[in-house]
Amino acid sequence: MEKGKGLARRWAVELPDASSSSPAVPDPPGFTRSAPDADDAAGARQRKDSEAAWKAQKAWEVAQAPFKNLMMMGFMMWMAGSTVHLFSIGITFSALWQPLNALRSVGKVFEPFKDPRVDTIAPKLLFIALNLAAMGLGIWKLNTLGLLPTNPSDWVSSLAPAREVEYAGGGLPLI
Amino acid sequence: MSSDVLTLSSGGTILRAWNLPDGLMIWETNLRTSTASNSQLHVMSNNKAARDNLVLVSAGRWIYAVSSIDGAISWEKEFSLDDLEIKRILQSPENDVVYALGLAGSSKLALYHLSAKTGEILKDIQESFPGGLCGKTVLGSDNVFVALDKARSSLLLIEFKGERISYNKVLVSDLVQDLSGSFELQSLSSDIISLQTSSSISLLKLKGTDGLEVLQRFDQPAAVSDSLPITEKEKAFAVVQHLGSEIEFIVKFTSDLSSEIIREKVNIDQNKGNVERVFLNSYIRTDKSHGFRALVVMEDHSLLLIQQGEVVWSRDDGLASIVDVTTSELPVEKDGVSVAGVEHNLFEWLKGHMLKLKGTLMLANADEVAAIQALRLKSSEKNKMTRDHNGFRKLLVVLTKAGKVMTLHTGDGRVIWSKLLPSLRASRFGGVPSALRIYQWQVPHHSVMRENPSVLVVGRTGAESSAPGVFSILDSYSGEELNSMKLDHSVFQIIPLTLKDSSEQRLYLILDSNSNAHLYPKSADTLNIFLHEMSNLYFYSVDIQANVIKGYSLQKSCDLNFGDDYCFSTKELWSIIFPSDSERIVISETRNMNEVVHTQAKTIGDHDVMYKYLSKNLVFVATLSPKAAGDIGSVLPEEASLVAYLIDAVTGRILHRVTHHGAQGPVHAVLSENWVVYHYFNLRAHRFEMAVIEIYDQSRADNKDVMKLILGKHNLSAPITSYARPEVAVKSQSYFFTHSVKAMAVTQTAKGITSKQLLIGTIGDQVLALDKRYLDPRRSVNPTQQEKEEGIIPLTDSLPIIPQSFVTHSHQVEALRGIVSIPAKLESTTLVFTYGVDLFYTQLAPSRTYDSLTDEFSYALLLITIAVLVAAIIVTWIWSEKKELGDKWR
């Protein structure tokens, strides 16, 4: 992928050189520049267009990939149940971790499809949205497991008893 | 008949015959006697060798004649004289007449001649004595009776055989010169009487009714045994007297008092006090002569067996009468310091190792195996004399009834030190000091770490509650008495305060019978601390006789002695008077002062919160209707009721009151955190019942906004005052319980996180650990899913008794009286000490040991696993390196 990209770029870089040199050296007689040039340019454009389309398509595909993931995660979570044990905790944390990882590397994922003619913003947004949805699912799962401090009990359960001002001792007299 | 033993028990109401060889009970007879009377047993000896002998039981005005074959009552006789108490039963040589000698009131002596066959009164003689009799009598000889007159100054020699009673008076001061205090009479043989005073013993010879003659005198504190028949005519008795640090054991025959059979000196521990009682026993030596051994009861209630000039064995039976228990930490382990005389010399060390080597090579014989076991035990981790990380090793400091303080190691229960407190030593004939309580006096922590902890023993110089108090402060490690003081006021109540002074000494408030409070320790520092807190200190007293609970506040300067800065007067603030015709106070319980509560909130299944009403001033009081205080079965359910109160001791406010109809005592209760559990008898259901009341604080219930809680905008940490109007919600429930209860306690842990267990001392002298979860008022028949998740057990009508939850296992703690739970440093674990006649100690983990690995955990396996994993990582890493290198070369 990397190498191919480099070659394509070298091509693109040498072209303007050729065009700039063309006025200096006259064309040989009987050589009509326009026809093959146009032909060639048309082919290249066509190729480029198809490549861009392919890139865009791929980008969309990549952007939609988390959806499948999402569905699978949902299924796994449903399978895991709502009690806290090793399996459900593992699933929940992977459900939280995967989207987080994906979000961190969102630039990297869409780098191959970087092209001035390809609009990667929309796929990127979709990708982010889907991953956020996956993360939301994970958090929701965490909540259903009761691991989120959303209840007053989570905040007061470790609160020490308040100090008492008065103290009264005594009781039955000693016998 | 010779192999039978007769016992009279239960206050003289049950007479039983036992077969001596195998302990079978042959028969049992119930006698109707008034329990207050002093009952006596007399077996008629029958010369005619008939099997049927009569057993005579006298109690108060009654005489019963019981057949020794089957226990049938042959006859019974009630004498008509008022206040008569039969003192002695004698028989005529012909066995057909029974003489019953009794005292009526304090001055009248009555003699009855009864027919042995029918119990008919053959003759009735009465005689009045002008000086009166004090009730203590002793039989001089066959027909002379020696009694003490009321003034305790003279002896009456009363001859009673014949037609009338004649007597002669002998002044005691004629016999014993330096007579001080009271004295005791004891008959040794038909004409020898011993007269014991607090400082001496005199042996007196009776010369008919003519008088008494002093034969011998022992001037040291001493004790004399009963006489023991050796041959047909000879009787032996023992005198044990103190000679400095030794005791002297003397055996004499009653026929010849001038000669001594045995005179031995025995070295004994000075901490055992004086000799209290001596019991003589004889054996036949190989040369057919009589040898003697004696069981000696010492002042601290310990037993010694003396034989051939040495103590054969001794037992600390004072431990059977523990009054109070406290604990002390062991010293911190220091390098190079061996604690409490655990001495090691090289030879011992080598010997020990040789023994162990033999043990491993299986060359040791039985004795050596035992020695190895003993060594192992001695050096075992749990028996060390130093503080351990988990706080399992502690010293149990116990105060016994005899006024002795003993320290037991929790590892193996050995006595580390014991000290008979001089201030609580009873002179045998004087006032009876009583040991009351033992407390921690100084528990050194951070700043005064180098000092030893000390304990405070509080006692009284007399039996009555107005007797002046005694303080004794002992070093917890050595038992040395650091300070002892006689207080100039009585000890009515002891209030340990939560305050400490700069040297970590705890402050105590002693209330005397005049309702004045005295502060201890007396120093300017403590006074400052106390005065600073005084306005917030209150006390309450529960008066069972007057049926009243009163609350007091403290005021500066007491009215008694103005110069005393440490004396404070009290002012009555409130009183709760119970109607005496319908309610009588039976029990008052409060929270353990040292209890630690982890949290004020209780989380319930739906993540909601309930705030516990946690107050140290909460008092549980139970009253019974006057009729219900008696025995079970003595009252109809309609007439019996129990009322349970929860009272705030500062303001006297009754927070909750609940009535149980048809309930009867005895009531036992335990209060902890925000709940109280009490045990009583349900007359309607004919079963014991346990009820639980949980009390919640409603004034804090609206602290439910998570955001406010996160930001700390709540009133949950604000100090609580009892004067704020409490809004409480109460939940309660009751359950049937199978056992009758002797004592109840609750487990205490270091931080109060671990769930609680109730420790119930059952009538079978066992301790049952019952999860508090079973006594949860939120239990219902069909708990919801959430409640099930929370761990609520479906409601059943009775509490389950799981055999495995008896913490005493198969042991019985004979005559169980108290259960103490002491927190260990490890949160999951609590130390439980149970005392009665037996002592029992164990460790409990109410929620299992969640914070430590069990003893069975294989550390070796863990280490091996780790080593194998590390090796595997290294090997695979080398492999991968090699492979990578190979790939690169390719």
JSON list of N, CA, C and O in Angstrom, two decimals, chain B residues 187-221:
[
{"chain": "B", "resi": 187, "resn": "SER", "atom": "N", "xyz": [-16.32, -28.92, 115.78]},
{"chain": "B", "resi": 187, "resn": "SER", "atom": "CA", "xyz": [-16.17, -30.10, 116.61]},
{"chain": "B", "resi": 187, "resn": "SER", "atom": "C", "xyz": [-15.21, -31.07, 115.94]},
{"chain": "B", "resi": 187, "resn": "SER", "atom": "O", "xyz": [-15.34, -31.37, 114.76]},
{"chain": "B", "resi": 188, "resn": "LEU", "atom": "N", "xyz": [-14.21, -31.52, 116.68]},
{"chain": "B", "resi": 188, "resn": "LEU", "atom": "CA", "xyz": [-13.24, -32.45, 116.10]},
{"chain": "B", "resi": 188, "resn": "LEU", "atom": "C", "xyz": [-13.49, -33.88, 116.54]},
{"chain": "B", "resi": 188, "resn": "LEU", "atom": "O", "xyz": [-13.30, -34.81, 115.78]},
{"chain": "B", "resi": 189, "resn": "SER", "atom": "N", "xyz": [-13.86, -34.03, 117.78]},
{"chain": "B", "resi": 189, "resn": "SER", "atom": "CA", "xyz": [-14.24, -35.36, 118.23]},
{"chain": "B", "resi": 189, "resn": "SER", "atom": "C", "xyz": [-15.25, -35.15, 119.34]},
{"chain": "B", "resi": 189, "resn": "SER", "atom": "O", "xyz": [-15.74, -34.03, 119.54]},
{"chain": "B", "resi": 190, "resn": "SER", "atom": "N", "xyz": [-15.56, -36.19, 120.08]},
{"chain": "B", "resi": 190, "resn": "SER", "atom": "CA", "xyz": [-16.65, -36.07, 121.04]},
{"chain": "B", "resi": 190, "resn": "SER", "atom": "C", "xyz": [-16.35, -35.05, 122.13]},
{"chain": "B", "resi": 190, "resn": "SER", "atom": "O", "xyz": [-17.25, -34.53, 122.75]},
{"chain": "B", "resi": 191, "resn": "ASP", "atom": "N", "xyz": [-15.09, -34.75, 122.38]},
{"chain": "B", "resi": 191, "resn": "ASP", "atom": "CA", "xyz": [-14.84, -33.75, 123.41]},
{"chain": "B", "resi": 191, "resn": "ASP", "atom": "C", "xyz": [-13.83, -32.69, 123.02]},
{"chain": "B", "resi": 191, "resn": "ASP", "atom": "O", "xyz": [-13.40, -31.90, 123.84]},
{"chain": "B", "resi": 192, "resn": "ILE", "atom": "N", "xyz": [-13.41, -32.68, 121.80]},
{"chain": "B", "resi": 192, "resn": "ILE", "atom": "CA", "xyz": [-12.45, -31.67, 121.35]},
{"chain": "B", "resi": 192, "resn": "ILE", "atom": "C", "xyz": [-13.17, -30.70, 120.41]},
{"chain": "B", "resi": 192, "resn": "ILE", "atom": "O", "xyz": [-13.82, -31.10, 119.46]},
{"chain": "B", "resi": 193, "resn": "ILE", "atom": "N", "xyz": [-13.00, -29.45, 120.71]},
{"chain": "B", "resi": 193, "resn": "ILE", "atom": "CA", "xyz": [-13.61, -28.41, 119.88]},
{"chain": "B", "resi": 193, "resn": "ILE", "atom": "C", "xyz": [-12.52, -27.44, 119.50]},
{"chain": "B", "resi": 193, "resn": "ILE", "atom": "O", "xyz": [-11.66, -27.10, 120.33]},
{"chain": "B", "resi": 194, "resn": "SER", "atom": "N", "xyz": [-12.53, -27.01, 118.26]},
{"chain": "B", "resi": 194, "resn": "SER", "atom": "CA", "xyz": [-11.57, -25.99, 117.89]},
{"chain": "B", "resi": 194, "resn": "SER", "atom": "C", "xyz": [-12.27, -24.66, 117.82]},
{"chain": "B", "resi": 194, "resn": "SER", "atom": "O", "xyz": [-13.42, -24.57, 117.37]},
{"chain": "B", "resi": 195, "resn": "LEU", "atom": "N", "xyz": [-11.58, -23.63, 118.27]},
{"chain": "B", "resi": 195, "resn": "LEU", "atom": "CA", "xyz": [-12.13, -22.28, 118.24]},
{"chain": "B", "resi": 195, "resn": "LEU", "atom": "C", "xyz": [-11.18, -21.45, 117.38]},
{"chain": "B", "resi": 195, "resn": "LEU", "atom": "O", "xyz": [-10.01, -21.28, 117.70]},
{"chain": "B", "resi": 196, "resn": "GLN", "atom": "N", "xyz": [-11.70, -21.01, 116.26]},
{"chain": "B", "resi": 196, "resn": "GLN", "atom": "CA", "xyz": [-10.84, -20.29, 115.31]},
{"chain": "B", "resi": 196, "resn": "GLN", "atom": "C", "xyz": [-11.17, -18.82, 115.31]},
{"chain": "B", "resi": 196, "resn": "GLN", "atom": "O", "xyz": [-12.32, -18.44, 115.13]},
{"chain": "B", "resi": 197, "resn": "THR", "atom": "N", "xyz": [-10.18, -18.01, 115.48]},
{"chain": "B", "resi": 197, "resn": "THR", "atom": "CA", "xyz": [-10.36, -16.58, 115.32]},
{"chain": "B", "resi": 197, "resn": "THR", "atom": "C", "xyz": [-9.53, -16.15, 114.11]},
{"chain": "B", "resi": 197, "resn": "THR", "atom": "O", "xyz": [-8.88, -16.99, 113.47]},
{"chain": "B", "resi": 198, "resn": "SER", "atom": "N", "xyz": [-9.56, -14.88, 113.82]},
{"chain": "B", "resi": 198, "resn": "SER", "atom": "CA", "xyz": [-8.87, -14.44, 112.61]},
{"chain": "B", "resi": 198, "resn": "SER", "atom": "C", "xyz": [-7.37, -14.65, 112.70]},
{"chain": "B", "resi": 198, "resn": "SER", "atom": "O", "xyz": [-6.69, -14.76, 111.69]},
{"chain": "B", "resi": 199, "resn": "SER", "atom": "N", "xyz": [-6.82, -14.70, 113.91]},
{"chain": "B", "resi": 199, "resn": "SER", "atom": "CA", "xyz": [-5.37, -14.79, 114.00]},
{"chain": "B", "resi": 199, "resn": "SER", "atom": "C", "xyz": [-4.88, -16.07, 114.68]},
{"chain": "B", "resi": 199, "resn": "SER", "atom": "O", "xyz": [-3.69, -16.31, 114.73]},
{"chain": "B", "resi": 200, "resn": "SER", "atom": "N", "xyz": [-5.77, -16.85, 115.22]},
{"chain": "B", "resi": 200, "resn": "SER", "atom": "CA", "xyz": [-5.27, -18.02, 115.93]},
{"chain": "B", "resi": 200, "resn": "SER", "atom": "C", "xyz": [-6.31, -19.13, 115.96]},
{"chain": "B", "resi": 200, "resn": "SER", "atom": "O", "xyz": [-7.48, -18.93, 115.63]},
{"chain": "B", "resi": 201, "resn": "ILE", "atom": "N", "xyz": [-5.83, -20.31, 116.37]},
{"chain": "B", "resi": 201, "resn": "ILE", "atom": "CA", "xyz": [-6.72, -21.45, 116.56]},
{"chain": "B", "resi": 201, "resn": "ILE", "atom": "C", "xyz": [-6.45, -22.01, 117.94]},
{"chain": "B", "resi": 201, "resn": "ILE", "atom": "O", "xyz": [-5.29, -22.19, 118.33]},
{"chain": "B", "resi": 202, "resn": "SER", "atom": "N", "xyz": [-7.51, -22.26, 118.70]},
{"chain": "B", "resi": 202, "resn": "SER", "atom": "CA", "xyz": [-7.33, -22.89, 120.00]},
{"chain": "B", "resi": 202, "resn": "SER", "atom": "C", "xyz": [-8.06, -24.22, 119.98]},
{"chain": "B", "resi": 202, "resn": "SER", "atom": "O", "xyz": [-9.17, -24.31, 119.43]},
{"chain": "B", "resi": 203, "resn": "LEU", "atom": "N", "xyz": [-7.42, -25.22, 120.54]},
{"chain": "B", "resi": 203, "resn": "LEU", "atom": "CA", "xyz": [-8.08, -26.51, 120.66]},
{"chain": "B", "resi": 203, "resn": "LEU", "atom": "C", "xyz": [-8.59, -26.62, 122.09]},
{"chain": "B", "resi": 203, "resn": "LEU", "atom": "O", "xyz": [-7.83, -26.47, 123.06]},
{"chain": "B", "resi": 204, "resn": "LEU", "atom": "N", "xyz": [-9.88, -26.84, 122.23]},
{"chain": "B", "resi": 204, "resn": "LEU", "atom": "CA", "xyz": [-10.50, -26.86, 123.54]},
{"chain": "B", "resi": 204, "resn": "LEU", "atom": "C", "xyz": [-10.98, -28.25, 123.88]},
{"chain": "B", "resi": 204, "resn": "LEU", "atom": "O", "xyz": [-11.43, -28.99, 123.00]},
{"chain": "B", "resi": 205, "resn": "LYS", "atom": "N", "xyz": [-10.88, -28.60, 125.13]},
{"chain": "B", "resi": 205, "resn": "LYS", "atom": "CA", "xyz": [-11.39, -29.88, 125.58]},
{"chain": "B", "resi": 205, "resn": "LYS", "atom": "C", "xyz": [-12.64, -29.64, 126.41]},
{"chain": "B", "resi": 205, "resn": "LYS", "atom": "O", "xyz": [-12.66, -28.79, 127.29]},
{"chain": "B", "resi": 206, "resn": "LEU", "atom": "N", "xyz": [-13.67, -30.38, 126.12]},
{"chain": "B", "resi": 206, "resn": "LEU", "atom": "CA", "xyz": [-14.94, -30.23, 126.82]},
{"chain": "B", "resi": 206, "resn": "LEU", "atom": "C", "xyz": [-14.97, -31.17, 128.01]},
{"chain": "B", "resi": 206, "resn": "LEU", "atom": "O", "xyz": [-14.70, -32.36, 127.88]},
{"chain": "B", "resi": 207, "resn": "LYS", "atom": "N", "xyz": [-15.28, -30.60, 129.14]},
{"chain": "B", "resi": 207, "resn": "LYS", "atom": "CA", "xyz": [-15.36, -31.44, 130.34]},
{"chain": "B", "resi": 207, "resn": "LYS", "atom": "C", "xyz": [-16.81, -31.46, 130.80]},
{"chain": "B", "resi": 207, "resn": "LYS", "atom": "O", "xyz": [-17.21, -30.75, 131.72]},
{"chain": "B", "resi": 208, "resn": "GLY", "atom": "N", "xyz": [-17.62, -32.24, 130.13]},
{"chain": "B", "resi": 208, "resn": "GLY", "atom": "CA", "xyz": [-19.04, -32.30, 130.45]},
{"chain": "B", "resi": 208, "resn": "GLY", "atom": "C", "xyz": [-19.65, -30.92, 130.30]},
{"chain": "B", "resi": 208, "resn": "GLY", "atom": "O", "xyz": [-19.33, -30.19, 129.36]},
{"chain": "B", "resi": 209, "resn": "THR", "atom": "N", "xyz": [-20.49, -30.54, 131.21]},
{"chain": "B", "resi": 209, "resn": "THR", "atom": "CA", "xyz": [-21.04, -29.19, 131.17]},
{"chain": "B", "resi": 209, "resn": "THR", "atom": "C", "xyz": [-20.27, -28.27, 132.11]},
{"chain": "B", "resi": 209, "resn": "THR", "atom": "O", "xyz": [-20.63, -27.13, 132.30]},
{"chain": "B", "resi": 210, "resn": "ASP", "atom": "N", "xyz": [-19.20, -28.82, 132.68]},
{"chain": "B", "resi": 210, "resn": "ASP", "atom": "CA", "xyz": [-18.50, -28.04, 133.69]},
{"chain": "B", "resi": 210, "resn": "ASP", "atom": "C", "xyz": [-17.69, -26.91, 133.09]},
{"chain": "B", "resi": 210, "resn": "ASP", "atom": "O", "xyz": [-17.50, -25.86, 133.69]},
{"chain": "B", "resi": 211, "resn": "GLY", "atom": "N", "xyz": [-17.17, -27.10, 131.91]},
{"chain": "B", "resi": 211, "resn": "GLY", "atom": "CA", "xyz": [-16.38, -26.03, 131.34]},
{"chain": "B", "resi": 211, "resn": "GLY", "atom": "C", "xyz": [-15.49, -26.53, 130.22]},
{"chain": "B", "resi": 211, "resn": "GLY", "atom": "O", "xyz": [-15.61, -27.67, 129.76]},
{"chain": "B", "resi": 212, "resn": "LEU", "atom": "N", "xyz": [-14.64, -25.65, 129.76]},
{"chain": "B", "resi": 212, "resn": "LEU", "atom": "CA", "xyz": [-13.75, -25.95, 128.66]},
{"chain": "B", "resi": 212, "resn": "LEU", "atom": "C", "xyz": [-12.33, -25.67, 129.09]},
{"chain": "B", "resi": 212, "resn": "LEU", "atom": "O", "xyz": [-12.08, -24.80, 129.92]},
{"chain": "B", "resi": 213, "resn": "GLU", "atom": "N", "xyz": [-11.41, -26.42, 128.48]},
{"chain": "B", "resi": 213, "resn": "GLU", "atom": "CA", "xyz": [-10.02, -26.23, 128.83]},
{"chain": "B", "resi": 213, "resn": "GLU", "atom": "C", "xyz": [-9.22, -26.06, 127.54]},
{"chain": "B", "resi": 213, "resn": "GLU", "atom": "O", "xyz": [-9.44, -26.78, 126.57]},
{"chain": "B", "resi": 214, "resn": "VAL", "atom": "N", "xyz": [-8.33, -25.08, 127.52]},
{"chain": "B", "resi": 214, "resn": "VAL", "atom": "CA", "xyz": [-7.51, -24.86, 126.32]},
{"chain": "B", "resi": 214, "resn": "VAL", "atom": "C", "xyz": [-6.36, -25.85, 126.34]},
{"chain": "B", "resi": 214, "resn": "VAL", "atom": "O", "xyz": [-5.59, -25.90, 127.29]},
{"chain": "B", "resi": 215, "resn": "LEU", "atom": "N", "xyz": [-6.30, -26.65, 125.31]},
{"chain": "B", "resi": 215, "resn": "LEU", "atom": "CA", "xyz": [-5.23, -27.64, 125.26]},
{"chain": "B", "resi": 215, "resn": "LEU", "atom": "C", "xyz": [-4.03, -27.13, 124.47]},
{"chain": "B", "resi": 215, "resn": "LEU", "atom": "O", "xyz": [-2.89, -27.33, 124.83]},
{"chain": "B", "resi": 216, "resn": "GLN", "atom": "N", "xyz": [-4.32, -26.50, 123.36]},
{"chain": "B", "resi": 216, "resn": "GLN", "atom": "CA", "xyz": [-3.22, -26.02, 122.51]},
{"chain": "B", "resi": 216, "resn": "GLN", "atom": "C", "xyz": [-3.66, -24.80, 121.74]},
{"chain": "B", "resi": 216, "resn": "GLN", "atom": "O", "xyz": [-4.86, -24.61, 121.47]},
{"chain": "B", "resi": 217, "resn": "ARG", "atom": "N", "xyz": [-2.68, -24.02, 121.36]},
{"chain": "B", "resi": 217, "resn": "ARG", "atom": "CA", "xyz": [-2.98, -22.78, 120.66]},
{"chain": "B", "resi": 217, "resn": "ARG", "atom": "C", "xyz": [-2.02, -22.59, 119.50]},
{"chain": "B", "resi": 217, "resn": "ARG", "atom": "O", "xyz": [-0.82, -22.81, 119.65]},
{"chain": "B", "resi": 218, "resn": "PHE", "atom": "N", "xyz": [-2.54, -22.22, 118.34]},
{"chain": "B", "resi": 218, "resn": "PHE", "atom": "CA", "xyz": [-1.68, -21.89, 117.19]},
{"chain": "B", "resi": 218, "resn": "PHE", "atom": "C", "xyz": [-1.85, -20.41, 116.95]},
{"chain": "B", "resi": 218, "resn": "PHE", "atom": "O", "xyz": [-2.96, -19.94, 116.73]},
{"chain": "B", "resi": 219, "resn": "ASP", "atom": "N", "xyz": [-0.73, -19.68, 117.00]},
{"chain": "B", "resi": 219, "resn": "ASP", "atom": "CA", "xyz": [-0.87, -18.23, 116.97]},
{"chain": "B", "resi": 219, "resn": "ASP", "atom": "C", "xyz": [-0.73, -17.62, 115.58]},
{"chain": "B", "resi": 219, "resn": "ASP", "atom": "O", "xyz": [-0.86, -16.43, 115.41]},
{"chain": "B", "resi": 220, "resn": "GLN", "atom": "N", "xyz": [-0.44, -18.44, 114.63]},
{"chain": "B", "resi": 220, "resn": "GLN", "atom": "CA", "xyz": [-0.35, -17.91, 113.26]},
{"chain": "B", "resi": 220, "resn": "GLN", "atom": "C", "xyz": [-1.72, -18.08, 112.58]},
{"chain": "B", "resi": 220, "resn": "GLN", "atom": "O", "xyz": [-2.52, -18.89, 113.03]},
{"chain": "B", "resi": 221, "resn": "PRO", "atom": "N", "xyz": [-1.96, -17.34, 111.51]},
{"chain": "B", "resi": 221, "resn": "PRO", "atom": "CA", "xyz": [-3.19, -17.58, 110.76]},
{"chain": "B", "resi": 221, "resn": "PRO", "atom": "C", "xyz": [-3.19, -19.04, 110.29]},
{"chain": "B", "resi": 221, "resn": "PRO", "atom": "O", "xyz": [-2.20, -19.51, 109.73]}
]
